[in-house]
mmCIF file of C-alpha atoms in Angstrom:
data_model
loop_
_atom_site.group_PDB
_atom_site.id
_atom_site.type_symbol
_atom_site.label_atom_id
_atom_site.label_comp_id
_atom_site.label_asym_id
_atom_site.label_seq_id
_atom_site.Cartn_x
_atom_site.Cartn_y
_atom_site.Cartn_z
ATOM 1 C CA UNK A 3 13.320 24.916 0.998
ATOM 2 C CA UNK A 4 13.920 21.291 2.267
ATOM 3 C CA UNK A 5 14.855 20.628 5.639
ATOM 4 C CA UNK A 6 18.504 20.615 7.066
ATOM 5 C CA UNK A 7 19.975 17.197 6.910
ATOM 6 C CA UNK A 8 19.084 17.397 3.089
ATOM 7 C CA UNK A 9 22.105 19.439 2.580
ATOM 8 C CA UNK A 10 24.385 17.653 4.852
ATOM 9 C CA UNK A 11 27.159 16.038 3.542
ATOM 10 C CA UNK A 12 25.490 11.981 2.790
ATOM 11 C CA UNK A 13 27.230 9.373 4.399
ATOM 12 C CA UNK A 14 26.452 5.334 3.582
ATOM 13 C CA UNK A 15 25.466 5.367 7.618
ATOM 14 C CA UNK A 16 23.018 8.621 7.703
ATOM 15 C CA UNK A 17 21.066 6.696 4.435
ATOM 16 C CA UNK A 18 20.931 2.944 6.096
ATOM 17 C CA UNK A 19 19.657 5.262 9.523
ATOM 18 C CA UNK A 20 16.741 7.072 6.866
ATOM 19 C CA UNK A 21 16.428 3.502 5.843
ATOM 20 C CA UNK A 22 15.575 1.910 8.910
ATOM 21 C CA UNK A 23 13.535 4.136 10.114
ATOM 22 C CA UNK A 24 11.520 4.220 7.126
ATOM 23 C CA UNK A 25 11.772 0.302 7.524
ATOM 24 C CA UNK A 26 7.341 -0.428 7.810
ATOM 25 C CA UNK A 27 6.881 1.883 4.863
ATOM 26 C CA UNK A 28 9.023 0.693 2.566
ATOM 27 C CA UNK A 29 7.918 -2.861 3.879
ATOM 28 C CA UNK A 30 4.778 -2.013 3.142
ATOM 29 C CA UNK A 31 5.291 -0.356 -0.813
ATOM 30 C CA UNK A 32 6.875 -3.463 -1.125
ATOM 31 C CA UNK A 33 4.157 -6.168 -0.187
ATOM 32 C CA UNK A 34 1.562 -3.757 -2.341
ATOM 33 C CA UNK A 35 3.632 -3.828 -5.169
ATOM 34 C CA UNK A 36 4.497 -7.721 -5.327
ATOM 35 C CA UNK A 37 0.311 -8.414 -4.087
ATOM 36 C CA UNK A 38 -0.849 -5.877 -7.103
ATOM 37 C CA UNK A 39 1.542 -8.101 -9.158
ATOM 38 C CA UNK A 40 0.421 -11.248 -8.475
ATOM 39 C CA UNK A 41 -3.556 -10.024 -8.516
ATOM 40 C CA UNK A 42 -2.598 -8.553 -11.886
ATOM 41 C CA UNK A 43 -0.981 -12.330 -13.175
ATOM 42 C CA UNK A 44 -4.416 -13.574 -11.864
ATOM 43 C CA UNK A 45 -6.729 -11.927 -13.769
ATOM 44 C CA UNK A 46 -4.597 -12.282 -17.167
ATOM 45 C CA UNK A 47 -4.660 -15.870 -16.328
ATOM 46 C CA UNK A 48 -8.339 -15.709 -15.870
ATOM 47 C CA UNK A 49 -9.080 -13.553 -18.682
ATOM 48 C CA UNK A 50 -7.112 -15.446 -20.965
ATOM 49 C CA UNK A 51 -9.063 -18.622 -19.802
ATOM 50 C CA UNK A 52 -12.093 -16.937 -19.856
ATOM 51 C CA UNK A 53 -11.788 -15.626 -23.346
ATOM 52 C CA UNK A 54 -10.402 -19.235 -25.103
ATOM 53 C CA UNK A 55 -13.188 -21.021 -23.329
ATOM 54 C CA UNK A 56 -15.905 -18.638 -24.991
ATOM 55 C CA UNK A 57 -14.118 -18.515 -28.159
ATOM 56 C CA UNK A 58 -14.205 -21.627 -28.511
ATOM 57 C CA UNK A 59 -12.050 -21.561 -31.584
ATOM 58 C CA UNK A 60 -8.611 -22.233 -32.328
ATOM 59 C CA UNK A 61 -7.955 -19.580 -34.912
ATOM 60 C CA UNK A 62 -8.233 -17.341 -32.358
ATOM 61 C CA UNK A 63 -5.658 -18.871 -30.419
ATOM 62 C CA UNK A 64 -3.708 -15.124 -30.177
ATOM 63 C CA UNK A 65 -7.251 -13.403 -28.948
ATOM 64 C CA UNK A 66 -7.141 -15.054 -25.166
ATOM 65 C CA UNK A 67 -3.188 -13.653 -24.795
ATOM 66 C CA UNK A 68 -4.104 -10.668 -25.895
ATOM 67 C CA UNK A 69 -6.970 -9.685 -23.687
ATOM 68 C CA UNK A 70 -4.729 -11.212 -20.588
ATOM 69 C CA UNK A 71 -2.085 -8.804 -21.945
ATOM 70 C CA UNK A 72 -5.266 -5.748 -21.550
ATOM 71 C CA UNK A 73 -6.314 -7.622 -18.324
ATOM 72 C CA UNK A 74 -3.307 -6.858 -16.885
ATOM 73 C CA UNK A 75 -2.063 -3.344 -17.988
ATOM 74 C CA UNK A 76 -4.636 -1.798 -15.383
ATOM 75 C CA UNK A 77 -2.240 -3.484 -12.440
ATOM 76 C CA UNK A 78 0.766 -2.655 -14.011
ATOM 77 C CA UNK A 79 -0.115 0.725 -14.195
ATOM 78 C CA UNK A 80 -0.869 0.360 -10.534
ATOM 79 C CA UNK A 81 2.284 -1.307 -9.808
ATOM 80 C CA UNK A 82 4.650 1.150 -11.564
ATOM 81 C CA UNK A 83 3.194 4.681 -9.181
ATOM 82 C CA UNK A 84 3.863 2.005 -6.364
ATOM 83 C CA UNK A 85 7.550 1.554 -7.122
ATOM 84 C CA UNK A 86 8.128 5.097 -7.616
ATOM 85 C CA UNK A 87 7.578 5.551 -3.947
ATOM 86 C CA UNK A 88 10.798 3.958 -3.753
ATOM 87 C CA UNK A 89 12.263 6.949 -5.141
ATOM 88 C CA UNK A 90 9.755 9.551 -3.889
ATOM 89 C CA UNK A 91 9.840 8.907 -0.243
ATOM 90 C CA UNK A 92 13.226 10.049 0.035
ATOM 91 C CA UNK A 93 12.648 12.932 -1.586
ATOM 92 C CA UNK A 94 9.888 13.672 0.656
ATOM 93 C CA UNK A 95 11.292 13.063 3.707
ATOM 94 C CA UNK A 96 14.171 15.206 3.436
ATOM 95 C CA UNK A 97 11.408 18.188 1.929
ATOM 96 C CA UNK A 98 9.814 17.738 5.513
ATOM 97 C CA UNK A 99 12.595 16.128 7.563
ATOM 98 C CA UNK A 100 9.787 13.644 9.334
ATOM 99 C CA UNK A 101 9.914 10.257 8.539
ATOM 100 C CA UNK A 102 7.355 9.773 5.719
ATOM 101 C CA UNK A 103 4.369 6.828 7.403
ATOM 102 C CA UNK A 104 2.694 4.866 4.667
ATOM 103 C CA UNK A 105 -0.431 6.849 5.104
ATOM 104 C CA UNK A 106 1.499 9.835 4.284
ATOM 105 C CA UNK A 107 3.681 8.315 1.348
ATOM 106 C CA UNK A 108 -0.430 7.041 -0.134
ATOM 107 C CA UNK A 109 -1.676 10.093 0.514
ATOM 108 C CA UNK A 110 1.228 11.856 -1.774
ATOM 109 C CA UNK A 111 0.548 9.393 -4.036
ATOM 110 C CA UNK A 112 -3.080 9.630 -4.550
ATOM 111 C CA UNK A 113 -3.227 13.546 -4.451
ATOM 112 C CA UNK A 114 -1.715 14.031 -8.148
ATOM 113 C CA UNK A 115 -1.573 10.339 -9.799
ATOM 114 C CA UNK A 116 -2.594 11.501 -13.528
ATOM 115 C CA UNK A 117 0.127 13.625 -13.154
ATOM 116 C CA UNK A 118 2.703 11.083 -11.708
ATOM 117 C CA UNK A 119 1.055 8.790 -14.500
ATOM 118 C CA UNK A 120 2.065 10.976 -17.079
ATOM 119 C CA UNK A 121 5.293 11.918 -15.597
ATOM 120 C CA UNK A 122 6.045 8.216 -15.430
ATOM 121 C CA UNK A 123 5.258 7.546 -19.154
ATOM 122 C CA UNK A 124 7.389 10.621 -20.497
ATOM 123 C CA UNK A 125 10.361 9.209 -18.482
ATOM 124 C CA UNK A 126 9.830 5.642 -19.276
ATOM 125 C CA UNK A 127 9.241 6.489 -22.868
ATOM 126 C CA UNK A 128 12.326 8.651 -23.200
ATOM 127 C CA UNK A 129 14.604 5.832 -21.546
ATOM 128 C CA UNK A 130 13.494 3.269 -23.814
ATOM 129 C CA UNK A 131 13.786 5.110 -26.959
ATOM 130 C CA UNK A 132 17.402 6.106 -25.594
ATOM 131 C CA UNK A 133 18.421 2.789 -24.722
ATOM 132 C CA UNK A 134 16.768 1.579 -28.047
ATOM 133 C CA UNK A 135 18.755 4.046 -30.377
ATOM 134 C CA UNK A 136 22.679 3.650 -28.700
ATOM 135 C CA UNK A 137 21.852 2.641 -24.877
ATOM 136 C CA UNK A 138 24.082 5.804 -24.196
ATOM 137 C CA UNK A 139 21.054 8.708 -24.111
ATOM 138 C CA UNK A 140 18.899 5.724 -22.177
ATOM 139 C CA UNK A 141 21.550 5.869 -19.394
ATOM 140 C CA UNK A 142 22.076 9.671 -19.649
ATOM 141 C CA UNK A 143 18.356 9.912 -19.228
ATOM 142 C CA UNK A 144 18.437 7.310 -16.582
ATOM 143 C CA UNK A 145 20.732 9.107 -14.134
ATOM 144 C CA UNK A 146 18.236 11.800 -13.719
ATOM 145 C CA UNK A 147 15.277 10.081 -12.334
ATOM 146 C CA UNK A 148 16.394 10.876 -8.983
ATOM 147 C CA UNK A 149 16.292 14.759 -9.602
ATOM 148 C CA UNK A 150 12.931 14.502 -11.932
ATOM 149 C CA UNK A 151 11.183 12.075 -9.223
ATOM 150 C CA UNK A 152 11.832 15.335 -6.427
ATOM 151 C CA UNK A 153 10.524 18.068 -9.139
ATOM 152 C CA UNK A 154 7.584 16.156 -10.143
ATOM 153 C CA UNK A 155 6.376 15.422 -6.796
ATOM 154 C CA UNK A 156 6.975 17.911 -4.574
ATOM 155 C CA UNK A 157 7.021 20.569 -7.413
ATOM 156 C CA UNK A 158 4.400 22.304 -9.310
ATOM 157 C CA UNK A 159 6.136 23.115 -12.689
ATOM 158 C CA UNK A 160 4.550 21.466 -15.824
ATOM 159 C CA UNK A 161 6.093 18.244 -16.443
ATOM 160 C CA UNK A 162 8.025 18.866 -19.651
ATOM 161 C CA UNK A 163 9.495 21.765 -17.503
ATOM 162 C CA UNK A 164 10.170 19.306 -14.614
ATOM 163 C CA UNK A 165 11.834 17.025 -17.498
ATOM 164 C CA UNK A 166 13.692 19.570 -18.708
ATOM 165 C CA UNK A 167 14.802 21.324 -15.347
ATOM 166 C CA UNK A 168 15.824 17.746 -14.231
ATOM 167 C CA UNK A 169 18.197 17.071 -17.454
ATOM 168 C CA UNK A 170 19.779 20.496 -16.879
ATOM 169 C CA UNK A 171 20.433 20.262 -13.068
ATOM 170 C CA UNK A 172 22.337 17.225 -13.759
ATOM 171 C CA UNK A 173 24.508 17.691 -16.750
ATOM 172 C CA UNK A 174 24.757 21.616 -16.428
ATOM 173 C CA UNK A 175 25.588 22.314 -12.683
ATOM 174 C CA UNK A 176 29.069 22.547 -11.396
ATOM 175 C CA UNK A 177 28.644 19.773 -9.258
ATOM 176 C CA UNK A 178 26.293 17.925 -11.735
ATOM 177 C CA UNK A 179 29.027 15.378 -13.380
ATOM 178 C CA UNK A 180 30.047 14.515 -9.898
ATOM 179 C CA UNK A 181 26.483 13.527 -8.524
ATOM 180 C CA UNK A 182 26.463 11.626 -11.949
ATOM 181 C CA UNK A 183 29.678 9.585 -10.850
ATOM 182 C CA UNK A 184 28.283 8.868 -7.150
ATOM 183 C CA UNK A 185 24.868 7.737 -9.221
ATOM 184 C CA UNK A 186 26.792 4.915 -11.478
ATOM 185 C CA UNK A 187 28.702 3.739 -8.374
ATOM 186 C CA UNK A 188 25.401 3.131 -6.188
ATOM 187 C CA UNK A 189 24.354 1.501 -9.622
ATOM 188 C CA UNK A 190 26.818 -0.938 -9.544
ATOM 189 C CA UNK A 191 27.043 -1.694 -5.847
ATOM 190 C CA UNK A 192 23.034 -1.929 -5.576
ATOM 191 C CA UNK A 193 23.706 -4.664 -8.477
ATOM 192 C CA UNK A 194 26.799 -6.205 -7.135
ATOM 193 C CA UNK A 195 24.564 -6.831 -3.679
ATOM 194 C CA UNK A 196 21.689 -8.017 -5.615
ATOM 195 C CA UNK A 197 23.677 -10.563 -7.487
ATOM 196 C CA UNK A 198 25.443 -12.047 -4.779
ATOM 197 C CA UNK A 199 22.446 -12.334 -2.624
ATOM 198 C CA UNK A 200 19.727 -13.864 -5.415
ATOM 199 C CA UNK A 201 18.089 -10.861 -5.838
ATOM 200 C CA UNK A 202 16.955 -10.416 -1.751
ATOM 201 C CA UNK A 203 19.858 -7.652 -1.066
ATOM 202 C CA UNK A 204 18.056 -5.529 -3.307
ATOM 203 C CA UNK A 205 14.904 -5.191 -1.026
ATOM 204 C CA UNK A 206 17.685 -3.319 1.065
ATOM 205 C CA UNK A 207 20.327 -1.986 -1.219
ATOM 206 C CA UNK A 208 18.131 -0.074 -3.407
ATOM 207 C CA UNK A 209 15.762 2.068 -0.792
ATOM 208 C CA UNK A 210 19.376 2.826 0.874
ATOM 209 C CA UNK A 211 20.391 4.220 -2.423
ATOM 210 C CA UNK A 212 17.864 6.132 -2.949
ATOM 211 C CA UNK A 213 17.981 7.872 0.255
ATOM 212 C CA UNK A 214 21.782 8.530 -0.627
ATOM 213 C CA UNK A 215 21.154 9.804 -3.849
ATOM 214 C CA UNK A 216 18.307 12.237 -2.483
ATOM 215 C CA UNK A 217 21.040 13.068 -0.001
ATOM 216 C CA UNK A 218 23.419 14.068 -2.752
ATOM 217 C CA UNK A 219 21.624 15.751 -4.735
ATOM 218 C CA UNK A 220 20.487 18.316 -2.574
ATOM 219 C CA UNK A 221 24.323 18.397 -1.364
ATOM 220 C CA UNK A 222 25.820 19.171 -4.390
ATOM 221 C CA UNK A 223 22.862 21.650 -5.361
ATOM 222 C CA UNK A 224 21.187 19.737 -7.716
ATOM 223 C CA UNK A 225 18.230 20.340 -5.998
ATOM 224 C CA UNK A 226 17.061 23.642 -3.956
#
């Protein structure tokens, strides 16, 4: 059972309050992501450098990019269970009701990452082959990663269950369609800020979104 407020009716002023008080760790999941970004860039760039320079050969021109490209996946792993805080400290804030520290929101994180790993890749996987066959299913599958983020981390069910479970809360509740509409409209105001401010509006609009959403969700019984 998650705490109170979850099932309050979510305003656009209750999720900018959840935001700014969650202001150093989302600050924070930020900096890590873009510095694990930029470290990852590095060594691909080194690697890559590295390998031409003992190659030695320019035949092999394709072997340096590819071991940058292997270089590199290590960080973007890294980099993806970082963004998904975005998503999951919401989620676990209104599960406790305390405002999640960055010590607490790491220490989520680093409790179950092979499963969050493999949670991630099942979802990413499934979007891309949706968008990839008629963009339609990659949307529909899309609008639940709010509902699947909550089940996989502060559930225990298998993840195909979680998957599953997720897909059905959204598109088979009574209140399911509705949460989808609300979803599509954060979409496009998160992207309306983010293209009229370069790109730097989304540092805000998208955390405040997700608290919203996690909000919602819970609201309209989507999640328990």
């Amino acid at each position: 059972m998650a705490s109170p407020q979850a099932y309050e009716q979510p305003t656009i002023n209750r999720a900018w309050e959840d935001f700014i008080a969650h202001i150093p760790t989302m600050l924070l999941i930020w900096i890590a992501s873009v510095a694990v970004g930029v470290l990852g860039f590095l060594a691909s760039l080194a690697i890559s450098i590295t390998t031409a320079w003992l190659s030695g050969n320019s035949s092999d021109a394709a072997l340096p990019s590819l071991f940058g490209i292997a270089g590199q996946f290590p960080f973007l792993i890294i980099s993806s269970l970082l963004g998904v805080l975005f998503v999951a400290v919401p989620a676990l804030y209104y599960n406790s009701g305390e405002v999640i520290t960055i010590n607490a929101a790491f220490s989520a994180l680093l409790q179950r990452p092979l499963r969050y790993l493999l949670a991630g890749i099942l979802f990413s996987a499934a979007t891309t082959i949706g968008f990839l066959v008629c963009v339609i299913p990659g949307i529909i599958i899309a609008l639940t990663m709010p509902v699947y983020v909550n089940r996989i981390f502060l559930g225990n069910e298998p993840i195909l269950d979680a998957f599953s479970g997720s897909f059905q809360a959204v598109y088979r509740s009574p209140n399911g369609m509705n949460f989808v509409g609300i979803e599509i409209l954060a979409w496009l105001l998160v992207a309306l800020v983010s293209i009229c401010t370069c790109g730097l509006g989304a540092l805000v609009a998208v955390p405040v979104s997700s608290f919203y959403l996690q909000n919602a969700a819970y609201h309209k019984g989507l999640i328990s």
